Amino acid sequence: MDERAIGLLEVYGLVSALMAADAGCKAANVTLEPFDKNKPANAETLTVPLLVTVKFRGSVEDVTAAVEAGIKMAESMSGVVQSHVIPRPTQDTLKMMKICAFDVD
């Protein structure tokens, strides 16, 4: 069983997501899972109409540090929607981590 924690960081825009991911990986010993994207129902009212979720994996401490560094970076750019750290994800949660809308046209 994979007991690494999951860190989720949802931000506005792909560039912000890439910068947040880079900051998180530099701040802690984490790996990245494939990003995911979402176009919210109110996209036309947003400055950046695309939400991107950065997914970190590692120890709880490292994932927490990566998410915090990612938040700091994303807040200096387009902003953060939400974030969360899951210390011991279930097998069903791990299956959901593989979903990636970037693979869908």
JSON list of C-alpha atoms in Angstrom, two decimals:
[
{"chain": "A", "resi": 1, "resn": "MET", "atom": "CA", "xyz": [0.00, 0.00, 0.00]},
{"chain": "A", "resi": 2, "resn": "ASP", "atom": "CA", "xyz": [1.23, 3.48, -0.92]},
{"chain": "A", "resi": 3, "resn": "GLU", "atom": "CA", "xyz": [1.12, 5.52, 2.29]},
{"chain": "A", "resi": 4, "resn": "ARG", "atom": "CA", "xyz": [2.54, 8.75, 0.91]},
{"chain": "A", "resi": 5, "resn": "ALA", "atom": "CA", "xyz": [0.45, 11.83, 1.59]},
{"chain": "A", "resi": 6, "resn": "ILE", "atom": "CA", "xyz": [-1.31, 13.78, -1.14]},
{"chain": "A", "resi": 7, "resn": "GLY", "atom": "CA", "xyz": [-1.24, 17.55, -1.41]},
{"chain": "A", "resi": 8, "resn": "LEU", "atom": "CA", "xyz": [-3.81, 19.27, -3.61]},
{"chain": "A", "resi": 9, "resn": "LEU", "atom": "CA", "xyz": [-3.46, 22.88, -4.67]},
{"chain": "A", "resi": 10, "resn": "GLU", "atom": "CA", "xyz": [-6.06, 24.39, -6.98]},
{"chain": "A", "resi": 11, "resn": "VAL", "atom": "CA", "xyz": [-5.01, 27.64, -8.65]},
{"chain": "A", "resi": 12, "resn": "TYR", "atom": "CA", "xyz": [-6.10, 29.95, -11.43]},
{"chain": "A", "resi": 13, "resn": "GLY", "atom": "CA", "xyz": [-4.31, 29.20, -14.71]},
{"chain": "A", "resi": 14, "resn": "LEU", "atom": "CA", "xyz": [-1.66, 26.86, -16.05]},
{"chain": "A", "resi": 15, "resn": "VAL", "atom": "CA", "xyz": [1.30, 29.23, -15.64]},
{"chain": "A", "resi": 16, "resn": "SER", "atom": "CA", "xyz": [0.44, 29.76, -11.99]},
{"chain": "A", "resi": 17, "resn": "ALA", "atom": "CA", "xyz": [0.12, 25.98, -11.56]},
{"chain": "A", "resi": 18, "resn": "LEU", "atom": "CA", "xyz": [3.54, 25.38, -13.12]},
{"chain": "A", "resi": 19, "resn": "MET", "atom": "CA", "xyz": [5.16, 28.04, -10.95]},
{"chain": "A", "resi": 20, "resn": "ALA", "atom": "CA", "xyz": [3.44, 26.68, -7.81]},
{"chain": "A", "resi": 21, "resn": "ALA", "atom": "CA", "xyz": [4.55, 23.14, -8.66]},
{"chain": "A", "resi": 22, "resn": "ASP", "atom": "CA", "xyz": [8.12, 24.32, -9.19]},
{"chain": "A", "resi": 23, "resn": "ALA", "atom": "CA", "xyz": [8.13, 26.20, -5.88]},
{"chain": "A", "resi": 24, "resn": "GLY", "atom": "CA", "xyz": [6.69, 23.19, -4.05]},
{"chain": "A", "resi": 25, "resn": "CYS", "atom": "CA", "xyz": [9.22, 20.77, -5.51]},
{"chain": "A", "resi": 26, "resn": "LYS", "atom": "CA", "xyz": [12.08, 23.11, -4.60]},
{"chain": "A", "resi": 27, "resn": "ALA", "atom": "CA", "xyz": [10.78, 23.53, -1.04]},
{"chain": "A", "resi": 28, "resn": "ALA", "atom": "CA", "xyz": [10.37, 19.85, -0.17]},
{"chain": "A", "resi": 29, "resn": "ASN", "atom": "CA", "xyz": [11.12, 16.28, -1.17]},
{"chain": "A", "resi": 30, "resn": "VAL", "atom": "CA", "xyz": [7.94, 15.62, -3.16]},
{"chain": "A", "resi": 31, "resn": "THR", "atom": "CA", "xyz": [6.94, 14.23, -6.52]},
{"chain": "A", "resi": 32, "resn": "LEU", "atom": "CA", "xyz": [4.21, 15.48, -8.82]},
{"chain": "A", "resi": 33, "resn": "GLU", "atom": "CA", "xyz": [1.20, 13.60, -10.12]},
{"chain": "A", "resi": 34, "resn": "PRO", "atom": "CA", "xyz": [-0.44, 14.71, -13.39]},
{"chain": "A", "resi": 35, "resn": "PHE", "atom": "CA", "xyz": [-2.15, 18.09, -13.10]},
{"chain": "A", "resi": 36, "resn": "ASP", "atom": "CA", "xyz": [-5.90, 18.30, -13.59]},
{"chain": "A", "resi": 37, "resn": "LYS", "atom": "CA", "xyz": [-7.98, 21.12, -15.03]},
{"chain": "A", "resi": 38, "resn": "ASN", "atom": "CA", "xyz": [-11.49, 22.41, -14.66]},
{"chain": "A", "resi": 39, "resn": "LYS", "atom": "CA", "xyz": [-13.39, 25.16, -16.40]},
{"chain": "A", "resi": 40, "resn": "PRO", "atom": "CA", "xyz": [-15.88, 26.44, -13.82]},
{"chain": "A", "resi": 41, "resn": "ALA", "atom": "CA", "xyz": [-19.46, 27.31, -14.69]},
{"chain": "A", "resi": 42, "resn": "ASN", "atom": "CA", "xyz": [-18.75, 30.98, -14.04]},
{"chain": "A", "resi": 43, "resn": "ALA", "atom": "CA", "xyz": [-15.58, 30.99, -16.19]},
{"chain": "A", "resi": 44, "resn": "GLU", "atom": "CA", "xyz": [-16.68, 34.03, -18.20]},
{"chain": "A", "resi": 45, "resn": "THR", "atom": "CA", "xyz": [-16.68, 36.13, -15.00]},
{"chain": "A", "resi": 46, "resn": "LEU", "atom": "CA", "xyz": [-13.15, 35.13, -13.98]},
{"chain": "A", "resi": 47, "resn": "THR", "atom": "CA", "xyz": [-9.95, 36.93, -14.96]},
{"chain": "A", "resi": 48, "resn": "VAL", "atom": "CA", "xyz": [-8.35, 33.51, -15.53]},
{"chain": "A", "resi": 49, "resn": "PRO", "atom": "CA", "xyz": [-11.10, 31.09, -16.67]},
{"chain": "A", "resi": 50, "resn": "LEU", "atom": "CA", "xyz": [-9.17, 27.86, -16.03]},
{"chain": "A", "resi": 51, "resn": "LEU", "atom": "CA", "xyz": [-8.63, 26.13, -12.70]},
{"chain": "A", "resi": 52, "resn": "VAL", "atom": "CA", "xyz": [-5.65, 23.78, -12.44]},
{"chain": "A", "resi": 53, "resn": "THR", "atom": "CA", "xyz": [-4.98, 21.34, -9.61]},
{"chain": "A", "resi": 54, "resn": "VAL", "atom": "CA", "xyz": [-1.36, 20.62, -8.71]},
{"chain": "A", "resi": 55, "resn": "LYS", "atom": "CA", "xyz": [-0.93, 17.23, -6.98]},
{"chain": "A", "resi": 56, "resn": "PHE", "atom": "CA", "xyz": [2.06, 16.61, -4.71]},
{"chain": "A", "resi": 57, "resn": "ARG", "atom": "CA", "xyz": [3.08, 13.25, -3.16]},
{"chain": "A", "resi": 58, "resn": "GLY", "atom": "CA", "xyz": [5.46, 12.57, -0.27]},
{"chain": "A", "resi": 59, "resn": "SER", "atom": "CA", "xyz": [5.59, 12.50, 3.50]},
{"chain": "A", "resi": 60, "resn": "VAL", "atom": "CA", "xyz": [2.99, 14.59, 5.34]},
{"chain": "A", "resi": 61, "resn": "GLU", "atom": "CA", "xyz": [5.67, 17.09, 6.35]},
{"chain": "A", "resi": 62, "resn": "ASP", "atom": "CA", "xyz": [7.10, 17.42, 2.85]},
{"chain": "A", "resi": 63, "resn": "VAL", "atom": "CA", "xyz": [3.69, 17.65, 1.19]},
{"chain": "A", "resi": 64, "resn": "THR", "atom": "CA", "xyz": [2.60, 20.31, 3.68]},
{"chain": "A", "resi": 65, "resn": "ALA", "atom": "CA", "xyz": [5.76, 22.33, 2.98]},
{"chain": "A", "resi": 66, "resn": "ALA", "atom": "CA", "xyz": [5.27, 21.94, -0.79]},
{"chain": "A", "resi": 67, "resn": "VAL", "atom": "CA", "xyz": [1.64, 23.07, -0.62]},
{"chain": "A", "resi": 68, "resn": "GLU", "atom": "CA", "xyz": [2.58, 26.07, 1.52]},
{"chain": "A", "resi": 69, "resn": "ALA", "atom": "CA", "xyz": [5.33, 27.08, -0.93]},
{"chain": "A", "resi": 70, "resn": "GLY", "atom": "CA", "xyz": [2.95, 26.57, -3.84]},
{"chain": "A", "resi": 71, "resn": "ILE", "atom": "CA", "xyz": [0.31, 28.73, -2.17]},
{"chain": "A", "resi": 72, "resn": "LYS", "atom": "CA", "xyz": [2.79, 31.53, -1.62]},
{"chain": "A", "resi": 73, "resn": "MET", "atom": "CA", "xyz": [3.83, 31.44, -5.29]},
{"chain": "A", "resi": 74, "resn": "ALA", "atom": "CA", "xyz": [0.28, 31.19, -6.68]},
{"chain": "A", "resi": 75, "resn": "GLU", "atom": "CA", "xyz": [-0.97, 34.01, -4.44]},
{"chain": "A", "resi": 76, "resn": "SER", "atom": "CA", "xyz": [1.73, 36.25, -5.92]},
{"chain": "A", "resi": 77, "resn": "MET", "atom": "CA", "xyz": [0.37, 35.46, -9.38]},
{"chain": "A", "resi": 78, "resn": "SER", "atom": "CA", "xyz": [-3.27, 34.72, -10.24]},
{"chain": "A", "resi": 79, "resn": "GLY", "atom": "CA", "xyz": [-4.45, 33.30, -6.90]},
{"chain": "A", "resi": 80, "resn": "VAL", "atom": "CA", "xyz": [-5.43, 30.15, -5.03]},
{"chain": "A", "resi": 81, "resn": "VAL", "atom": "CA", "xyz": [-8.86, 28.54, -5.09]},
{"chain": "A", "resi": 82, "resn": "GLN", "atom": "CA", "xyz": [-8.26, 25.96, -2.36]},
{"chain": "A", "resi": 83, "resn": "SER", "atom": "CA", "xyz": [-5.73, 23.51, -0.95]},
{"chain": "A", "resi": 84, "resn": "HIS", "atom": "CA", "xyz": [-5.74, 20.37, 1.14]},
{"chain": "A", "resi": 85, "resn": "VAL", "atom": "CA", "xyz": [-3.34, 17.71, 2.45]},
{"chain": "A", "resi": 86, "resn": "ILE", "atom": "CA", "xyz": [-4.53, 14.10, 2.76]},
{"chain": "A", "resi": 87, "resn": "PRO", "atom": "CA", "xyz": [-2.19, 12.26, 5.18]},
{"chain": "A", "resi": 88, "resn": "ARG", "atom": "CA", "xyz": [-3.19, 8.64, 4.45]},
{"chain": "A", "resi": 89, "resn": "PRO", "atom": "CA", "xyz": [-5.20, 8.40, 1.23]},
{"chain": "A", "resi": 90, "resn": "THR", "atom": "CA", "xyz": [-7.45, 5.39, 0.64]},
{"chain": "A", "resi": 91, "resn": "GLN", "atom": "CA", "xyz": [-7.07, 3.18, -2.42]},
{"chain": "A", "resi": 92, "resn": "ASP", "atom": "CA", "xyz": [-10.17, 4.79, -3.94]},
{"chain": "A", "resi": 93, "resn": "THR", "atom": "CA", "xyz": [-8.65, 8.23, -3.45]},
{"chain": "A", "resi": 94, "resn": "LEU", "atom": "CA", "xyz": [-5.45, 7.05, -5.14]},
{"chain": "A", "resi": 95, "resn": "LYS", "atom": "CA", "xyz": [-7.51, 5.90, -8.15]},
{"chain": "A", "resi": 96, "resn": "MET", "atom": "CA", "xyz": [-9.03, 9.39, -8.40]},
{"chain": "A", "resi": 97, "resn": "MET", "atom": "CA", "xyz": [-5.52, 10.91, -8.43]},
{"chain": "A", "resi": 98, "resn": "LYS", "atom": "CA", "xyz": [-5.01, 9.40, -11.89]},
{"chain": "A", "resi": 99, "resn": "ILE", "atom": "CA", "xyz": [-7.84, 11.45, -13.42]},
{"chain": "A", "resi": 100, "resn": "CYS", "atom": "CA", "xyz": [-6.44, 14.10, -15.71]},
{"chain": "A", "resi": 101, "resn": "ALA", "atom": "CA", "xyz": [-8.68, 16.28, -17.88]},
{"chain": "A", "resi": 102, "resn": "PHE", "atom": "CA", "xyz": [-5.61, 17.51, -19.80]},
{"chain": "A", "resi": 103, "resn": "ASP", "atom": "CA", "xyz": [-5.81, 14.17, -21.64]},
{"chain": "A", "resi": 104, "resn": "VAL", "atom": "CA", "xyz": [-9.35, 14.98, -22.82]},
{"chain": "A", "resi": 105, "resn": "ASP", "atom": "CA", "xyz": [-10.10, 17.18, -25.82]}
]
